[in-house]
């Protein structure tokens, strides 16, 4: 019995050392060596300052910036009356903020499953162009060019999208706020 317990304890200690320490250190080291950008959260650094992450949506409340998806996570059914009210309120707000537009893209009024989606559709970005151009006192055509240069295609569905943080940083570089 004592041999069995001692053997089990040795195996436990060895397992803790190997899987809790050595394996963790090895995986962390390999991650830092080969994938340091991803391992460190895909941080976006501007002039030595971390301004956000490519993988996590940030709030942009100023009218001179593009806004992303709502960050409030709700596990409501799409058919729920509460969800319907939330979408109606967000739609109303978007139309007030962007009065030249008529139809609000879904991704500006519905939250993503995680609540931190960093991307919006190109249609959602174009929906906001007139407001951003007015705030930055520039021609909307210039903003459209910036959207096109920053847009990407999903490799599977071929859906076009834009990272909101990258888009707003490009705006600041090319058309600073006056």
One Martini backbone bead per residue (centre of mass of N, CA, C, O) as a GRO file, in nm:
protein
  178
    1UNK     BB    1   0.058   0.063  -0.022
    2UNK     BB    2   0.303   0.256   0.011
    3UNK     BB    3   0.410   0.216  -0.276
    4UNK     BB    4   0.159   0.325  -0.424
    5UNK     BB    5   0.160   0.612  -0.302
    6UNK     BB    6   0.449   0.691  -0.376
    7UNK     BB    7   0.416   0.649  -0.678
    8UNK     BB    8   0.182   0.850  -0.716
    9UNK     BB    9   0.334   1.102  -0.612
   10UNK     BB   10   0.562   1.098  -0.820
   11UNK     BB   11   0.377   1.123  -1.065
   12UNK     BB   12   0.248   1.389  -0.983
   13UNK     BB   13   0.508   1.561  -0.972
   14UNK     BB   14   0.598   1.505  -1.261
   15UNK     BB   15   0.343   1.613  -1.399
   16UNK     BB   16   0.361   1.900  -1.288
   17UNK     BB   17   0.633   1.967  -1.408
   18UNK     BB   18   0.576   1.903  -1.707
   19UNK     BB   19   0.272   2.030  -1.749
   20UNK     BB   20   0.297   2.295  -1.560
   21UNK     BB   21   0.592   2.392  -1.665
   22UNK     BB   22   0.745   2.296  -1.923
   23UNK     BB   23   0.511   2.313  -2.128
   24UNK     BB   24   0.439   2.610  -2.076
   25UNK     BB   25   0.718   2.726  -2.145
   26UNK     BB   26   0.736   2.615  -2.432
   27UNK     BB   27   0.479   2.742  -2.554
   28UNK     BB   28   0.546   3.035  -2.482
   29UNK     BB   29   0.817   3.050  -2.629
   30UNK     BB   30   0.714   2.976  -2.913
   31UNK     BB   31   0.509   3.203  -2.933
   32UNK     BB   32   0.719   3.436  -2.904
   33UNK     BB   33   0.907   3.349  -3.140
   34UNK     BB   34   0.675   3.300  -3.386
   35UNK     BB   35   0.400   3.473  -3.236
   36UNK     BB   36   0.417   3.758  -3.085
   37UNK     BB   37   0.176   3.926  -3.176
   38UNK     BB   38  -0.045   3.719  -3.090
   39UNK     BB   39   0.057   3.655  -2.795
   40UNK     BB   40   0.014   3.988  -2.732
   41UNK     BB   41  -0.285   4.066  -2.870
   42UNK     BB   42  -0.258   4.243  -3.124
   43UNK     BB   43  -0.121   4.509  -3.089
   44UNK     BB   44  -0.158   4.863  -3.126
   45UNK     BB   45   0.111   5.084  -3.219
   46UNK     BB   46   0.149   5.441  -3.153
   47UNK     BB   47   0.410   5.611  -3.072
   48UNK     BB   48   0.457   5.391  -2.825
   49UNK     BB   49   0.139   5.344  -2.809
   50UNK     BB   50  -0.128   5.177  -2.694
   51UNK     BB   51  -0.458   5.167  -2.876
   52UNK     BB   52  -0.498   4.845  -2.916
   53UNK     BB   53  -0.677   4.586  -3.095
   54UNK     BB   54  -0.743   4.381  -3.369
   55UNK     BB   55  -0.946   4.175  -3.186
   56UNK     BB   56  -1.077   4.434  -3.034
   57UNK     BB   57  -1.333   4.623  -2.975
   58UNK     BB   58  -1.392   4.971  -2.979
   59UNK     BB   59  -1.490   5.274  -2.865
   60UNK     BB   60  -1.656   5.526  -3.084
   61UNK     BB   61  -1.813   5.842  -3.007
   62UNK     BB   62  -1.704   6.016  -3.212
   63UNK     BB   63  -1.812   6.162  -3.514
   64UNK     BB   64  -1.506   6.141  -3.653
   65UNK     BB   65  -1.576   5.834  -3.621
   66UNK     BB   66  -1.600   5.513  -3.651
   67UNK     BB   67  -1.832   5.275  -3.574
   68UNK     BB   68  -1.926   4.991  -3.427
   69UNK     BB   69  -2.043   4.754  -3.268
   70UNK     BB   70  -2.223   4.663  -3.030
   71UNK     BB   71  -2.120   4.568  -2.688
   72UNK     BB   72  -2.381   4.443  -2.604
   73UNK     BB   73  -2.456   4.148  -2.467
   74UNK     BB   74  -2.715   3.934  -2.604
   75UNK     BB   75  -2.926   3.637  -2.543
   76UNK     BB   76  -3.138   3.696  -2.755
   77UNK     BB   77  -3.385   3.653  -2.944
   78UNK     BB   78  -3.468   3.758  -3.260
   79UNK     BB   79  -3.792   3.738  -3.161
   80UNK     BB   80  -3.771   3.929  -2.942
   81UNK     BB   81  -3.899   4.218  -2.804
   82UNK     BB   82  -3.640   4.326  -2.677
   83UNK     BB   83  -3.466   4.309  -2.932
   84UNK     BB   84  -3.646   4.486  -3.107
   85UNK     BB   85  -3.609   4.744  -2.934
   86UNK     BB   86  -3.303   4.768  -2.952
   87UNK     BB   87  -3.288   4.791  -3.260
   88UNK     BB   88  -3.474   5.037  -3.288
   89UNK     BB   89  -3.299   5.231  -3.116
   90UNK     BB   90  -3.038   5.202  -3.282
   91UNK     BB   91  -3.157   5.293  -3.548
   92UNK     BB   92  -3.243   5.573  -3.462
   93UNK     BB   93  -2.961   5.669  -3.379
   94UNK     BB   94  -2.819   5.626  -3.654
   95UNK     BB   95  -3.010   5.821  -3.812
   96UNK     BB   96  -2.931   6.072  -3.644
   97UNK     BB   97  -2.615   6.055  -3.701
   98UNK     BB   98  -2.714   5.967  -4.019
   99UNK     BB   99  -2.925   6.161  -4.208
  100UNK     BB  100  -2.847   6.070  -4.518
  101UNK     BB  101  -2.965   5.802  -4.438
  102UNK     BB  102  -3.195   5.506  -4.454
  103UNK     BB  103  -3.023   5.228  -4.418
  104UNK     BB  104  -2.931   5.009  -4.169
  105UNK     BB  105  -2.696   4.810  -4.094
  106UNK     BB  106  -2.698   4.534  -3.894
  107UNK     BB  107  -2.406   4.567  -3.753
  108UNK     BB  108  -2.503   4.849  -3.602
  109UNK     BB  109  -2.764   4.696  -3.426
  110UNK     BB  110  -2.599   4.431  -3.369
  111UNK     BB  111  -2.461   4.209  -3.173
  112UNK     BB  112  -2.224   4.014  -3.103
  113UNK     BB  113  -2.150   3.731  -2.936
  114UNK     BB  114  -1.900   3.874  -2.778
  115UNK     BB  115  -1.894   4.213  -2.800
  116UNK     BB  116  -1.580   4.239  -2.966
  117UNK     BB  117  -1.605   4.320  -3.256
  118UNK     BB  118  -1.373   4.478  -3.489
  119UNK     BB  119  -1.583   4.453  -3.725
  120UNK     BB  120  -1.717   4.577  -4.036
  121UNK     BB  121  -1.886   4.640  -4.288
  122UNK     BB  122  -1.866   4.822  -4.567
  123UNK     BB  123  -2.156   4.927  -4.548
  124UNK     BB  124  -2.121   5.046  -4.258
  125UNK     BB  125  -1.903   5.246  -4.337
  126UNK     BB  126  -2.058   5.396  -4.567
  127UNK     BB  127  -2.291   5.497  -4.384
  128UNK     BB  128  -2.068   5.706  -4.224
  129UNK     BB  129  -1.930   5.908  -4.422
  130UNK     BB  130  -2.077   6.185  -4.406
  131UNK     BB  131  -2.020   6.239  -4.107
  132UNK     BB  132  -1.709   6.220  -4.115
  133UNK     BB  133  -1.663   6.432  -4.336
  134UNK     BB  134  -1.792   6.668  -4.189
  135UNK     BB  135  -1.610   6.658  -3.931
  136UNK     BB  136  -1.336   6.670  -4.128
  137UNK     BB  137  -1.367   6.854  -4.371
  138UNK     BB  138  -1.440   6.657  -4.629
  139UNK     BB  139  -1.443   6.448  -4.884
  140UNK     BB  140  -1.609   6.151  -4.925
  141UNK     BB  141  -1.415   6.021  -5.134
  142UNK     BB  142  -1.172   5.993  -4.942
  143UNK     BB  143  -1.310   5.792  -4.751
  144UNK     BB  144  -1.365   5.568  -4.956
  145UNK     BB  145  -1.068   5.508  -5.012
  146UNK     BB  146  -0.996   5.420  -4.723
  147UNK     BB  147  -1.189   5.185  -4.711
  148UNK     BB  148  -1.077   5.022  -4.952
  149UNK     BB  149  -0.780   4.998  -4.837
  150UNK     BB  150  -0.905   4.852  -4.552
  151UNK     BB  151  -1.023   4.621  -4.688
  152UNK     BB  152  -1.158   4.285  -4.663
  153UNK     BB  153  -1.162   3.930  -4.716
  154UNK     BB  154  -1.326   3.658  -4.666
  155UNK     BB  155  -1.216   3.344  -4.750
  156UNK     BB  156  -1.500   3.198  -4.749
  157UNK     BB  157  -1.744   3.424  -4.814
  158UNK     BB  158  -1.636   3.710  -4.935
  159UNK     BB  159  -1.668   3.913  -4.724
  160UNK     BB  160  -1.667   4.253  -4.662
  161UNK     BB  161  -1.430   4.424  -4.444
  162UNK     BB  162  -1.354   4.632  -4.145
  163UNK     BB  163  -1.133   4.767  -3.929
  164UNK     BB  164  -1.198   5.015  -3.713
  165UNK     BB  165  -0.922   5.093  -3.601
  166UNK     BB  166  -0.768   5.107  -3.871
  167UNK     BB  167  -0.953   5.316  -3.999
  168UNK     BB  168  -0.913   5.545  -3.786
  169UNK     BB  169  -0.604   5.561  -3.818
  170UNK     BB  170  -0.607   5.636  -4.117
  171UNK     BB  171  -0.760   5.895  -4.084
  172UNK     BB  172  -0.551   6.039  -3.899
  173UNK     BB  173  -0.321   6.028  -4.111
  174UNK     BB  174  -0.478   6.159  -4.368
  175UNK     BB  175  -0.736   6.303  -4.189
  176UNK     BB  176  -0.724   6.517  -3.977
  177UNK     BB  177  -0.847   6.682  -3.727
  178UNK     BB  178  -0.961   7.031  -3.723
   0.00000   0.00000   0.00000
